[in-house]
Each structure stands twice: as structure tokens, then as C-alpha cells.
PDB file of C-alpha atoms and ligand atoms in Angstrom:
ATOM      1  CA  UNK A  91      31.782-103.135  -7.746  1.00  0.00           C
ATOM      2  CA  UNK A  92      34.794-103.344  -9.730  1.00  0.00           C
ATOM      3  CA  UNK A  93      37.742-101.494  -9.740  1.00  0.00           C
ATOM      4  CA  UNK A  94      39.009 -98.874 -11.583  1.00  0.00           C
ATOM      5  CA  UNK A  95      42.402 -98.631 -12.540  1.00  0.00           C
ATOM      6  CA  UNK A  96      43.880 -95.348 -12.410  1.00  0.00           C
ATOM      7  CA  UNK A  97      46.518 -93.538 -14.035  1.00  0.00           C
ATOM      8  CA  UNK A  98      48.562 -90.397 -11.473  1.00  0.00           C
ATOM      9  CA  UNK A  99      50.846 -87.747 -13.466  1.00  0.00           C
ATOM     10  CA  UNK A 100      52.240 -86.132 -10.629  1.00  0.00           C
ATOM     11  CA  UNK A 101      54.691 -83.275 -10.372  1.00  0.00           C
ATOM     12  CA  UNK A 102      55.768 -82.649  -6.592  1.00  0.00           C
ATOM     13  CA  UNK A 103      54.545 -83.416  -3.334  1.00  0.00           C
ATOM     14  CA  UNK A 104      51.916 -86.020  -4.280  1.00  0.00           C
ATOM     15  CA  UNK A 105      49.597 -84.506  -1.488  1.00  0.00           C
ATOM     16  CA  UNK A 106      46.517 -84.990  -3.306  1.00  0.00           C
ATOM     17  CA  UNK A 107      48.265 -88.203  -3.875  1.00  0.00           C
ATOM     18  CA  UNK A 108      48.552 -89.469  -0.965  1.00  0.00           C
ATOM     19  CA  UNK A 109      45.266 -89.178  -0.309  1.00  0.00           C
ATOM     20  CA  UNK A 110      43.017 -91.459  -2.815  1.00  0.00           C
ATOM     21  CA  UNK A 111      46.400 -93.908  -2.547  1.00  0.00           C
ATOM     22  CA  UNK A 112      44.943 -93.594   1.664  1.00  0.00           C
ATOM     23  CA  UNK A 113      41.721 -93.465   0.580  1.00  0.00           C
ATOM     24  CA  UNK A 114      42.416 -97.116  -1.645  1.00  0.00           C
ATOM     25  CA  UNK A 115      44.187 -98.446   1.703  1.00  0.00           C
ATOM     26  CA  UNK A 116      41.318 -97.422   3.539  1.00  0.00           C
ATOM     27  CA  UNK A 117      37.986 -99.290   1.559  1.00  0.00           C
ATOM     28  CA  UNK A 118      36.374 -95.816   0.680  1.00  0.00           C
ATOM     29  CA  UNK A 119      36.975 -95.471  -3.007  1.00  0.00           C
ATOM     30  CA  UNK A 120      36.855 -98.603  -5.922  1.00  0.00           C
ATOM     31  CA  UNK A 121      39.701 -97.835  -7.313  1.00  0.00           C
ATOM     32  CA  UNK A 122      43.658 -99.012  -7.919  1.00  0.00           C
ATOM     33  CA  UNK A 123      46.472 -96.973  -8.320  1.00  0.00           C
ATOM     34  CA  UNK A 124      48.141 -98.794 -11.644  1.00  0.00           C
ATOM     35  CA  UNK A 125      50.741 -96.278 -12.301  1.00  0.00           C
ATOM     36  CA  UNK A 126      51.607 -92.790 -10.966  1.00  0.00           C
ATOM     37  CA  UNK A 127      54.062 -90.884 -13.194  1.00  0.00           C
ATOM     38  CA  UNK A 128      56.311 -87.679 -12.943  1.00  0.00           C
ATOM     39  CA  UNK A 129      58.319 -85.315 -14.876  1.00  0.00           C
ATOM     40  CA  UNK A 130      60.267 -84.780 -12.585  1.00  0.00           C
ATOM     41  CA  UNK A 131      62.903 -87.556 -10.992  1.00  0.00           C
ATOM     42  CA  UNK A 132      63.007 -85.554  -7.432  1.00  0.00           C
ATOM     43  CA  UNK A 133      59.188 -85.633  -6.892  1.00  0.00           C
ATOM     44  CA  UNK A 134      57.933 -86.744  -3.892  1.00  0.00           C
ATOM     45  CA  UNK A 135      54.781 -88.202  -4.998  1.00  0.00           C
ATOM     46  CA  UNK A 136      57.261 -90.959  -6.832  1.00  0.00           C
ATOM     47  CA  UNK A 137      58.565 -91.846  -2.948  1.00  0.00           C
ATOM     48  CA  UNK A 138      54.895 -92.057  -1.973  1.00  0.00           C
ATOM     49  CA  UNK A 139      54.063 -94.685  -5.083  1.00  0.00           C
ATOM     50  CA  UNK A 140      57.407 -96.740  -4.094  1.00  0.00           C
ATOM     51  CA  UNK A 141      56.825 -96.852  -0.741  1.00  0.00           C
ATOM     52  CA  UNK A 142      52.800 -98.069  -2.100  1.00  0.00           C
ATOM     53  CA  UNK A 143      54.302-100.783  -3.783  1.00  0.00           C
ATOM     54  CA  UNK A 144      52.897 -98.932  -7.101  1.00  0.00           C
ATOM     55  CA  UNK A 145      54.553 -98.453 -10.170  1.00  0.00           C
ATOM     56  CA  UNK A 146      56.922 -95.036 -10.033  1.00  0.00           C
ATOM     57  CA  UNK A 147      57.332 -93.795 -13.114  1.00  0.00           C
ATOM     58  CA  UNK A 148      59.819 -90.862 -14.355  1.00  0.00           C
ATOM     59  CA  UNK A 149      59.288 -89.663 -18.118  1.00  0.00           C
ATOM     60  CA  UNK A 150      61.124 -86.902 -18.835  1.00  0.00           C
ATOM     61  CA  UNK A 151      60.280 -83.483 -20.148  1.00  0.00           C
ATOM     62  CA  UNK A 152      63.693 -82.922 -21.084  1.00  0.00           C
ATOM     63  CA  UNK A 153      64.418 -81.605 -24.816  1.00  0.00           C
ATOM     64  CA  UNK A 154      60.882 -81.674 -25.262  1.00  0.00           C
ATOM     65  CA  UNK A 155      60.144 -78.376 -25.807  1.00  0.00           C
ATOM     66  CA  UNK A 156      57.933 -76.757 -28.797  1.00  0.00           C
ATOM     67  CA  UNK A 157      57.055 -80.637 -29.071  1.00  0.00           C
ATOM     68  CA  UNK A 158      54.490 -81.644 -25.995  1.00  0.00           C
ATOM     69  CA  UNK A 159      52.739 -83.651 -28.427  1.00  0.00           C
ATOM     70  CA  UNK A 160      55.589 -86.088 -28.179  1.00  0.00           C
ATOM     71  CA  UNK A 161      55.811 -86.018 -24.860  1.00  0.00           C
ATOM     72  CA  UNK A 162      52.417 -86.596 -24.184  1.00  0.00           C
ATOM     73  CA  UNK A 163      52.449 -90.084 -26.927  1.00  0.00           C
ATOM     74  CA  UNK A 164      54.667 -91.069 -24.434  1.00  0.00           C
ATOM     75  CA  UNK A 165      52.337 -91.173 -21.388  1.00  0.00           C
ATOM     76  CA  UNK A 166      50.105 -92.064 -23.544  1.00  0.00           C
ATOM     77  CA  UNK A 167      51.606 -94.744 -24.223  1.00  0.00           C
ATOM     78  CA  UNK A 168      52.950 -95.776 -20.071  1.00  0.00           C
ATOM     79  CA  UNK A 169      49.800 -94.837 -19.427  1.00  0.00           C
ATOM     80  CA  UNK A 170      48.209 -97.886 -21.788  1.00  0.00           C
ATOM     81  CA  UNK A 171      50.631-100.332 -21.112  1.00  0.00           C
ATOM     82  CA  UNK A 172      49.685-100.114 -16.932  1.00  0.00           C
ATOM     83  CA  UNK A 173      45.802-100.329 -18.324  1.00  0.00           C
ATOM     84  CA  UNK A 174      43.976 -96.937 -16.763  1.00  0.00           C
ATOM     85  CA  UNK A 175      40.964 -96.234 -17.266  1.00  0.00           C
ATOM     86  CA  UNK A 176      40.629 -92.741 -15.688  1.00  0.00           C
ATOM     87  CA  UNK A 177      43.988 -90.047 -15.837  1.00  0.00           C
ATOM     88  CA  UNK A 178      44.392 -88.242 -12.522  1.00  0.00           C
ATOM     89  CA  UNK A 179      46.165 -85.127 -13.048  1.00  0.00           C
ATOM     90  CA  UNK A 180      47.330 -83.853  -9.509  1.00  0.00           C
ATOM     91  CA  UNK A 181      49.760 -80.826  -9.460  1.00  0.00           C
ATOM     92  CA  UNK A 182      51.117 -82.050 -12.851  1.00  0.00           C
ATOM     93  CA  UNK A 183      52.804 -78.808 -14.148  1.00  0.00           C
ATOM     94  CA  UNK A 184      53.052 -79.889 -17.205  1.00  0.00           C
ATOM     95  CA  UNK A 185      50.032 -78.351 -20.335  1.00  0.00           C
ATOM     96  CA  UNK A 186      49.026 -81.347 -22.101  1.00  0.00           C
ATOM     97  CA  UNK A 187      47.647 -81.313 -25.367  1.00  0.00           C
ATOM     98  CA  UNK A 188      44.257 -82.765 -27.644  1.00  0.00           C
ATOM     99  CA  UNK A 189      46.641 -85.967 -27.780  1.00  0.00           C
ATOM    100  CA  UNK A 190      46.077 -87.501 -24.579  1.00  0.00           C
ATOM    101  CA  UNK A 191      43.028 -86.226 -24.028  1.00  0.00           C
ATOM    102  CA  UNK A 192      41.692 -87.840 -27.408  1.00  0.00           C
ATOM    103  CA  UNK A 193      43.963 -90.988 -26.138  1.00  0.00           C
ATOM    104  CA  UNK A 194      41.044 -90.306 -22.387  1.00  0.00           C
ATOM    105  CA  UNK A 195      38.043 -88.378 -23.984  1.00  0.00           C
ATOM    106  CA  UNK A 196      36.156 -87.405 -21.006  1.00  0.00           C
ATOM    107  CA  UNK A 197      38.768 -89.836 -18.528  1.00  0.00           C
ATOM    108  CA  UNK A 198      41.212 -87.352 -17.754  1.00  0.00           C
ATOM    109  CA  UNK A 199      40.039 -85.364 -14.088  1.00  0.00           C
ATOM    110  CA  UNK A 200      41.840 -82.971 -13.181  1.00  0.00           C
ATOM    111  CA  UNK A 201      41.717 -80.630  -9.284  1.00  0.00           C
ATOM    112  CA  UNK A 202      41.866 -76.710  -8.960  1.00  0.00           C
ATOM    113  CA  UNK A 203      42.829 -75.251  -6.468  1.00  0.00           C
ATOM    114  CA  UNK A 204      40.583 -71.895  -7.005  1.00  0.00           C
ATOM    115  CA  UNK A 205      36.539 -71.890  -7.815  1.00  0.00           C
ATOM    116  CA  UNK A 206      36.658 -72.231 -11.937  1.00  0.00           C
ATOM    117  CA  UNK A 207      35.702 -70.719 -14.094  1.00  0.00           C
ATOM    118  CA  UNK A 208      37.567 -67.408 -11.615  1.00  0.00           C
ATOM    119  CA  UNK A 209      42.363 -67.489 -11.279  1.00  0.00           C
ATOM    120  CA  UNK A 210      43.185 -70.346 -13.653  1.00  0.00           C
ATOM    121  CA  UNK A 211      46.207 -70.815 -14.505  1.00  0.00           C
ATOM    122  CA  UNK A 212      48.422 -71.163 -11.615  1.00  0.00           C
ATOM    123  CA  UNK A 213      49.263 -68.315  -8.152  1.00  0.00           C
ATOM    124  CA  UNK A 214      45.622 -68.648  -7.970  1.00  0.00           C
ATOM    125  CA  UNK A 215      45.381 -68.153  -4.153  1.00  0.00           C
ATOM    126  CA  UNK A 216      47.143 -64.963  -3.881  1.00  0.00           C
ATOM    127  CA  UNK A 217      45.259 -63.938  -7.081  1.00  0.00           C
ATOM    128  CA  UNK A 218      41.992 -64.619  -5.329  1.00  0.00           C
ATOM    129  CA  UNK A 219      43.518 -62.584  -2.979  1.00  0.00           C
ATOM    130  CA  UNK A 220      44.490 -59.460  -4.510  1.00  0.00           C
ATOM    131  CA  UNK A 221      40.761 -59.415  -5.880  1.00  0.00           C
ATOM    132  CA  UNK A 222      39.622 -59.390  -2.669  1.00  0.00           C
ATOM    133  CA  UNK A 223      37.554 -62.694  -3.716  1.00  0.00           C
ATOM    134  CA  UNK A 224      35.583 -63.734   0.329  1.00  0.00           C
ATOM    135  CA  UNK A 225      35.298 -67.637  -1.180  1.00  0.00           C
ATOM    136  CA  UNK A 226      37.562 -69.704  -3.001  1.00  0.00           C
ATOM    137  CA  UNK A 227      37.593 -72.904  -3.199  1.00  0.00           C
ATOM    138  CA  UNK A 228      38.741 -76.449  -5.840  1.00  0.00           C
ATOM    139  CA  UNK A 229      37.765 -77.586  -8.422  1.00  0.00           C
ATOM    140  CA  UNK A 230      37.634 -80.823 -10.123  1.00  0.00           C
ATOM    141  CA  UNK A 231      36.818 -81.308 -13.225  1.00  0.00           C
ATOM    142  CA  UNK A 232      37.331 -82.801 -16.661  1.00  0.00           C
ATOM    143  CA  UNK A 233      39.931 -82.023 -18.621  1.00  0.00           C
ATOM    144  CA  UNK A 234      39.437 -80.614 -22.583  1.00  0.00           C
ATOM    145  CA  UNK A 235      41.891 -78.813 -24.344  1.00  0.00           C
ATOM    146  CA  UNK A 236      41.642 -75.448 -22.730  1.00  0.00           C
ATOM    147  CA  UNK A 237      43.899 -74.563 -19.709  1.00  0.00           C
ATOM    148  CA  UNK A 238      41.195 -75.291 -16.646  1.00  0.00           C
ATOM    149  CA  UNK A 239      37.852 -75.061 -18.725  1.00  0.00           C
ATOM    150  CA  UNK A 240      36.606 -78.875 -19.389  1.00  0.00           C
ATOM    151  CA  UNK A 241      32.950 -80.511 -17.046  1.00  0.00           C
ATOM    152  CA  UNK A 242      33.497 -78.941 -13.656  1.00  0.00           C
ATOM    153  CA  UNK A 243      32.602 -82.547 -10.933  1.00  0.00           C
ATOM    154  CA  UNK A 244      32.648 -81.491  -7.954  1.00  0.00           C
ATOM    155  CA  UNK A 245      33.617 -77.293  -6.349  1.00  0.00           C
ATOM    156  CA  UNK A 246      34.559 -77.597  -2.756  1.00  0.00           C
ATOM    157  CA  UNK A 247      34.363 -73.849  -1.307  1.00  0.00           C
ATOM    158  CA  UNK A 248      36.383 -72.076   1.563  1.00  0.00           C
ATOM    159  CA  UNK A 249      36.167 -68.630   3.150  1.00  0.00           C
ATOM    160  CA  UNK A 250      39.338 -66.343   2.741  1.00  0.00           C
ATOM    161  CA  UNK A 251      40.057 -64.287   5.414  1.00  0.00           C
ATOM    162  CA  UNK A 252      41.200 -60.883   6.907  1.00  0.00           C
ATOM    163  CA  UNK A 253      44.953 -62.025   7.437  1.00  0.00           C
ATOM    164  CA  UNK A 254      45.178 -64.511   5.029  1.00  0.00           C
ATOM    165  CA  UNK A 255      48.687 -65.206   3.262  1.00  0.00           C
ATOM    166  CA  UNK A 256      48.868 -67.216  -0.241  1.00  0.00           C
ATOM    167  CA  UNK A 257      50.354 -70.679   1.836  1.00  0.00           C
ATOM    168  CA  UNK A 258      47.596 -69.454   5.015  1.00  0.00           C
ATOM    169  CA  UNK A 259      44.485 -70.120   2.222  1.00  0.00           C
ATOM    170  CA  UNK A 260      46.649 -72.962   0.087  1.00  0.00           C
ATOM    171  CA  UNK A 261      46.947 -74.606   3.393  1.00  0.00           C
ATOM    172  CA  UNK A 262      42.383 -74.550   3.809  1.00  0.00           C
ATOM    173  CA  UNK A 263      41.369 -74.774   0.415  1.00  0.00           C
ATOM    174  CA  UNK A 264      44.054 -78.525   0.111  1.00  0.00           C
ATOM    175  CA  UNK A 265      42.238 -79.837   3.095  1.00  0.00           C
ATOM    176  CA  UNK A 266      39.325 -79.716   0.784  1.00  0.00           C
ATOM    177  CA  UNK A 267      40.620 -80.237  -1.617  1.00  0.00           C
ATOM    178  CA  UNK A 268      41.381 -84.287  -0.498  1.00  0.00           C
ATOM    179  CA  UNK A 269      38.446 -85.230   0.114  1.00  0.00           C
ATOM    180  CA  UNK A 270      36.596 -83.869  -3.280  1.00  0.00           C
ATOM    181  CA  UNK A 271      39.253 -85.847  -5.361  1.00  0.00           C
ATOM    182  CA  UNK A 272      38.792 -89.402  -4.043  1.00  0.00           C
ATOM    183  CA  UNK A 273      34.738 -88.401  -3.799  1.00  0.00           C
ATOM    184  CA  UNK A 274      35.231 -87.028  -8.161  1.00  0.00           C
ATOM    185  CA  UNK A 275      36.831 -91.298  -8.663  1.00  0.00           C
ATOM    186  CA  UNK A 276      34.414 -92.833  -7.163  1.00  0.00           C
ATOM    187  CA  UNK A 277      31.921 -91.400  -8.651  1.00  0.00           C
ATOM    188  CA  UNK A 278      33.226 -92.082 -11.888  1.00  0.00           C
ATOM    189  CA  UNK A 279      33.726 -95.730 -10.621  1.00  0.00           C
ATOM    190  CA  UNK A 280      30.125 -95.949 -10.064  1.00  0.00           C
ATOM    191  CA  UNK A 281      29.750 -94.427 -13.612  1.00  0.00           C
ATOM    192  CA  UNK A 282      27.432 -91.923 -11.992  1.00  0.00           C
ATOM    193  CA  UNK A 283      28.710 -89.394 -14.132  1.00  0.00           C
ATOM    194  CA  UNK A 284      27.691 -88.221 -17.521  1.00  0.00           C
ATOM    195  CA  UNK A 285      29.111 -84.903 -19.460  1.00  0.00           C
ATOM    196  CA  UNK A 286      26.288 -83.291 -21.244  1.00  0.00           C
ATOM    197  CA  UNK A 287      28.202 -80.203 -22.877  1.00  0.00           C
ATOM    198  CA  UNK A 288      29.889 -78.622 -20.368  1.00  0.00           C
ATOM    199  CA  UNK A 289      27.618 -79.680 -17.391  1.00  0.00           C
ATOM    200  CA  UNK A 290      28.690 -83.233 -15.356  1.00  0.00           C
ATOM    201  CA  UNK A 291      25.212 -84.552 -14.659  1.00  0.00           C
ATOM    202  CA  UNK A 292      26.168 -86.901 -10.809  1.00  0.00           C
ATOM    203  CA  UNK A 293      23.736 -89.226 -11.462  1.00  0.00           C
ATOM    204  CA  UNK A 294      21.736 -90.602  -8.198  1.00  0.00           C
ATOM    205  CA  UNK A 295      22.701 -87.814  -6.594  1.00  0.00           C
ATOM    206  CA  UNK A 296      20.848 -85.921  -3.345  1.00  0.00           C
ATOM    207  CA  UNK A 297      19.074 -82.100  -3.654  1.00  0.00           C
ATOM    208  CA  UNK A 298      20.585 -80.147  -2.682  1.00  0.00           C
ATOM    209  CA  UNK A 299      19.732 -78.239  -0.315  1.00  0.00           C
ATOM    210  CA  UNK A 300      19.114 -74.235   0.994  1.00  0.00           C
ATOM    211  CA  UNK A 301      21.326 -73.426   2.917  1.00  0.00           C
ATOM    212  CA  UNK A 302      23.890 -70.816   1.844  1.00  0.00           C
ATOM    213  CA  UNK A 303      27.127 -69.518   2.570  1.00  0.00           C
ATOM    214  CA  UNK A 304      27.943 -66.335   3.827  1.00  0.00           C
ATOM    215  CA  UNK A 305      31.409 -64.887   5.033  1.00  0.00           C
ATOM    216  CA  UNK A 306      31.477 -62.236   6.979  1.00  0.00           C
TER     217      UNK A 306
HETATM  218  C1  LIG B 457      47.890 -78.648  -6.026  1.00  0.00           C
HETATM  219  O1  LIG B 457      47.410 -77.511  -5.146  1.00  0.00           O
HETATM  220  C2  LIG B 457      46.019 -78.223  -7.155  1.00  0.00           C
HETATM  221  O2  LIG B 457      45.218 -77.892  -6.674  1.00  0.00           O
HETATM  222  C3  LIG B 457      47.038 -77.963  -7.717  1.00  0.00           C
HETATM  223  O3  LIG B 457      48.804 -78.336  -7.426  1.00  0.00           O
HETATM  224  C4  LIG B 457      48.715 -79.433  -6.591  1.00  0.00           C
HETATM  225  C5  LIG B 457      49.153 -80.120  -6.141  1.00  0.00           C
HETATM  226  O4  LIG B 457      49.447 -80.546  -5.029  1.00  0.00           O
HETATM  227  N1  LIG B 457      46.859 -78.550  -9.060  1.00  0.00           N
HETATM  228  P1  LIG B 457      50.094 -82.248  -4.459  1.00  0.00           P
HETATM  229  O5  LIG B 457      51.230 -82.474  -5.253  1.00  0.00           O
HETATM  230  O6  LIG B 457      49.185 -82.509  -4.360  1.00  0.00           O
HETATM  231  O7  LIG B 457      50.435 -82.240  -3.031  1.00  0.00           O
END
């Protein structure tokens, strides 16, 4: 199978990036990371890219306040330079604009640490605990021009336990993020994702089981 080229946008530690790199190296993903781009020069994710001989590019976001489109133009140029088929937002902490979305329609994926459409935005593990939900999880979705609103590809569910802090819940969710992001990328690489309005239809997926989750 042809390998797709991924461009990964990051701002921080890059554990999701690492999971993708590991899955590629273990032959579980028909993809190659063509470039990692960070708006932060000191993002550990850039370090991870260099360790694996992947192009690591810093595109500073400084001075683009109120000029997000111009910044996104720089990203588009950089991503095109590396011939990217799919853009992955892996802890990229900037709001992106239509410039980027329209350059890669239904070809940008984001990972969010909650079960969208519940708890979009920031500090979502704390919000989930404060709301008292019994389950949370993570969502991989295509990116549209809204904030965490695009068509949902995959979700994973984890219980919220008594005594959870935002950190313990985040750690439980993160483990699942590392699995479902790669799974979504592989489905894309296999050409199995079709966006129909708000729904992402996954061809050839196994029939849903009757299992369900109860907590507590
Ligand atoms: C993850 O929790 C992801 O869901 C959110 O930002 C965090 C990034 O973590 N969008 P990492 O940089 O991949 O470790």
C-alpha cells in the first residue's frame, strides 16, 4: 500500500506524535511523517522529530496577533513543500483559520481529550470532573472552521473515577489518544473514511457489538 505523507503540527511535549512515529516504525501505519511543525521553538516534539530524522520546523507565531490567516499561509506553504497528504494537529495550541482548512479540506485531523461535542476548548478534564460525568474519553475528528466541531472519526471512552484529579483523568485519556489517533490515520491511508455531512462513514468496519459500558 502507498504510504501517505503526514505533516504534524505541535506546540508541546508531543506524546501523540511519538505514538504515531512508533506505530510507523513498527509497521502498523502505512504513513511517513514528512514534517513536524511547531509554533514554539522549545517544543519537545521538535526534539522527538529530530531524533527520528524527521524534518523539524519552527514557524514562530509571534507577531501574528490578529493576523492568523497570514500565519496559516506560512503553514500551508511549509506543508506543501513537504508534499503532505494529511495534516495532524497533535497538541497544536493555536486556533487555525479557513486558510489552512480550505487548503486541506477533510484532510486535517485533530485529537481532543473529551467526548465531543461535550467539553470543547481547554481544561476539559477539569470541566468533565466538575460536571460530574461518569465517562469521558477522546475524539479524533476532521477539522472544520469551528472550534472542535468537525466530523467525528473515532472516539474512545474511559471512566471518570471518584478521586480523579484532572491529571489522573488526563493520563487515562492520553493512553487511548495514543491508540485512536493512529487508527484514524490508518483508516485514512486505506481510503476508508468518507465524510457525509456531519457523519464520517467508515467502510468495512466491523459490526457494532451489543456491549455497553456502565460506571460505576
Ligand atoms: C493531548 O491531550 C491532546 O488531546 C490535546 O493536546 C494534548 C497534546 O499532548 N489536543 P501531546 O503533546 O501529544 O503529548
